[in-house]
Amino acid sequence: KKKKGGPPKPTSPPAAATAVTPEFLLANVPSDGASDPCTLKACMASVLFSISLSNGGACADELPFVRGPALLYGPPAGDSSGGGSGPVLAFGGNGILKALALLAERARCNDHGNVESAPVMSAAMDDWLEFERCRLRPAVAAASSGDSKALESALKVVE
């Protein structure tokens, strides 16, 4: 037997979704933020990927173990509902840089459909960030204390 009618027909088209502009907050900026490498990375990534960062204050309650900057997802721009900051997305210079790169990649894909150019966040970028954090940064710190061998060794990897 055949059923009569078929699937129900919509009575009206769905309401159009309104675009929400998220606000990203940079929290836990140290007092020496202008010279803090993690804060500088976050700020440079913000400029590079055209993602605005607002002051997020401190987020010690959300992440008590984080001592440096953290990227928070805040209320939409112009939202006056208050309620404090949103969830923590990333922390540390490299983590924030990666998060902003992925947000830029998503925005680029949403704006242009399938993008054929190289992705903003690549495996090579991730490798360089890890090299900087694990090899280069400690070598520079050792060199500033008078031990230049570690820096020479790290830079030979780049050659």
Short mmCIF file of C-alpha atoms in Angstrom, two decimals:
data_model
loop_
_atom_site.label_atom_id
_atom_site.label_comp_id
_atom_site.label_asym_id
_atom_site.label_seq_id
_atom_site.Cartn_x
_atom_site.Cartn_y
_atom_site.Cartn_z
CA LYS A 1 0.00 0.00 0.00
CA LYS A 2 1.14 3.52 -0.77
CA LYS A 3 0.95 6.17 1.89
CA LYS A 4 -0.87 9.33 0.98
CA GLY A 5 0.55 12.79 1.40
CA GLY A 6 4.33 12.35 1.70
CA PRO A 7 6.53 14.44 3.96
CA PRO A 8 5.08 17.54 5.56
CA LYS A 9 5.63 20.75 3.65
CA PRO A 10 7.11 23.76 5.45
CA THR A 11 4.61 26.49 6.12
CA SER A 12 7.12 29.31 5.81
CA PRO A 13 10.82 29.64 5.01
CA PRO A 14 13.16 29.56 8.01
CA ALA A 15 14.17 32.90 9.44
CA ALA A 16 17.50 34.19 8.17
CA ALA A 17 20.31 33.81 10.66
CA THR A 18 21.78 37.06 11.84
CA ALA A 19 25.54 37.37 11.61
CA VAL A 20 27.19 37.65 15.02
CA THR A 21 30.60 39.24 15.25
CA PRO A 22 32.44 37.49 18.05
CA GLU A 23 34.78 39.33 20.34
CA PHE A 24 38.11 37.80 21.24
CA LEU A 25 39.78 38.88 24.45
CA LEU A 26 43.44 38.71 25.44
CA ALA A 27 43.57 38.05 29.17
CA ASN A 28 46.37 37.63 31.72
CA VAL A 29 48.71 40.02 29.94
CA PRO A 30 51.76 40.41 32.20
CA SER A 31 52.76 43.87 33.39
CA ASP A 32 55.75 43.68 31.03
CA GLY A 33 53.44 42.78 28.13
CA ALA A 34 55.30 45.01 25.69
CA SER A 35 58.39 42.83 26.07
CA ASP A 36 56.72 39.49 26.89
CA PRO A 37 57.30 37.11 23.92
CA CYS A 38 53.96 35.33 24.37
CA THR A 39 52.01 38.57 24.39
CA LEU A 40 53.95 39.86 21.38
CA LYS A 41 53.16 36.65 19.44
CA ALA A 42 49.47 37.00 20.25
CA CYS A 43 49.41 40.66 19.20
CA MET A 44 51.35 40.01 15.99
CA ALA A 45 49.01 37.14 15.09
CA SER A 46 46.05 39.43 15.74
CA VAL A 47 47.44 41.95 13.25
CA LEU A 48 48.56 39.31 10.73
CA PHE A 49 45.19 37.53 10.67
CA SER A 50 43.05 40.71 11.05
CA ILE A 51 41.34 39.48 14.22
CA SER A 52 40.78 42.19 16.81
CA LEU A 53 41.69 41.47 20.42
CA SER A 54 40.20 43.38 23.33
CA ASN A 55 41.47 43.54 26.89
CA GLY A 56 40.26 40.48 28.77
CA GLY A 57 41.60 41.37 32.21
CA ALA A 58 42.58 38.37 34.33
CA CYS A 59 41.21 34.84 34.06
CA ALA A 60 42.78 33.26 37.14
CA ASP A 61 39.45 31.68 38.10
CA GLU A 62 39.06 29.83 34.79
CA LEU A 63 42.71 28.70 34.44
CA PRO A 64 44.58 28.98 37.73
CA PHE A 65 47.68 27.26 36.30
CA VAL A 66 48.12 29.76 33.42
CA ARG A 67 50.67 32.45 34.17
CA GLY A 68 50.82 34.11 30.73
CA PRO A 69 48.32 35.40 28.19
CA ALA A 70 45.10 33.56 27.38
CA LEU A 71 42.67 33.94 24.48
CA LEU A 72 39.01 34.15 25.54
CA TYR A 73 35.85 34.11 23.46
CA GLY A 74 33.83 37.07 24.62
CA PRO A 75 30.32 38.30 24.08
CA PRO A 76 29.44 39.66 20.62
CA ALA A 77 30.74 43.15 19.93
CA GLY A 78 28.33 45.74 21.31
CA ASP A 79 26.59 43.24 23.60
CA SER A 80 25.66 45.03 26.81
CA SER A 81 24.38 41.94 28.65
CA GLY A 82 27.55 41.77 30.73
CA GLY A 83 28.19 38.46 32.43
CA GLY A 84 31.96 38.48 32.14
CA SER A 85 34.16 36.80 29.59
CA GLY A 86 33.45 33.63 27.71
CA PRO A 87 35.37 30.38 27.58
CA VAL A 88 39.13 30.12 27.28
CA LEU A 89 40.14 29.11 23.74
CA ALA A 90 43.92 28.92 24.09
CA PHE A 91 46.79 30.05 26.26
CA GLY A 92 50.46 30.83 25.72
CA GLY A 93 51.91 32.59 22.72
CA ASN A 94 52.05 29.55 20.43
CA GLY A 95 48.60 28.32 21.45
CA ILE A 96 47.02 31.72 20.83
CA LEU A 97 48.85 32.06 17.50
CA LYS A 98 47.54 28.64 16.38
CA ALA A 99 43.98 29.46 17.51
CA LEU A 100 43.98 32.79 15.65
CA ALA A 101 45.39 31.10 12.53
CA LEU A 102 42.62 28.51 12.61
CA LEU A 103 39.98 31.21 13.16
CA ALA A 104 41.37 33.12 10.17
CA GLU A 105 41.31 29.95 8.07
CA ARG A 106 37.68 29.32 8.99
CA ALA A 107 36.69 32.90 8.17
CA ARG A 108 38.54 32.71 4.86
CA CYS A 109 36.74 29.47 3.90
CA ASN A 110 33.36 30.90 4.95
CA ASP A 111 33.96 34.03 2.86
CA HIS A 112 35.30 32.34 -0.25
CA GLY A 113 34.01 28.76 -0.29
CA ASN A 114 36.69 26.22 -1.11
CA VAL A 115 39.98 28.06 -0.94
CA GLU A 116 42.71 26.52 -3.06
CA SER A 117 45.59 28.50 -1.62
CA ALA A 118 47.80 27.20 1.19
CA PRO A 119 46.14 26.89 4.59
CA VAL A 120 46.92 29.53 7.19
CA MET A 121 47.82 26.90 9.79
CA SER A 122 50.08 24.26 8.31
CA ALA A 123 52.17 21.41 9.65
CA ALA A 124 55.30 23.40 8.77
CA MET A 125 54.07 26.36 10.85
CA ASP A 126 53.36 24.03 13.77
CA ASP A 127 56.86 22.52 13.45
CA TRP A 128 58.47 25.97 13.49
CA LEU A 129 56.50 26.99 16.57
CA GLU A 130 57.61 23.83 18.36
CA PHE A 131 61.23 24.39 17.27
CA GLU A 132 61.11 27.93 18.61
CA ARG A 133 59.58 26.83 21.91
CA CYS A 134 61.67 23.70 22.54
CA ARG A 135 65.05 24.50 20.97
CA LEU A 136 65.49 28.15 20.03
CA ARG A 137 63.95 29.88 23.08
CA PRO A 138 66.01 27.88 25.63
CA ALA A 139 69.14 28.39 23.50
CA VAL A 140 68.62 32.17 23.42
CA ALA A 141 68.12 32.16 27.21
CA ALA A 142 71.33 30.15 27.64
CA ALA A 143 73.20 32.50 25.31
CA SER A 144 72.10 35.52 27.33
CA SER A 145 73.71 33.80 30.33
CA GLY A 146 76.97 33.36 28.43
CA ASP A 147 76.53 29.85 26.97
CA SER A 148 76.50 30.28 23.19
CA LYS A 149 76.97 26.58 22.30
CA ALA A 150 73.25 25.78 22.63
CA LEU A 151 72.36 28.70 20.35
CA GLU A 152 74.93 27.65 17.76
CA SER A 153 73.53 24.11 17.85
CA ALA A 154 69.93 25.33 17.44
CA LEU A 155 70.83 27.63 14.56
CA LYS A 156 72.65 24.79 12.74
CA VAL A 157 69.29 23.04 12.50
CA VAL A 158 67.98 26.01 10.52
CA GLU A 159 70.92 25.99 8.11
#
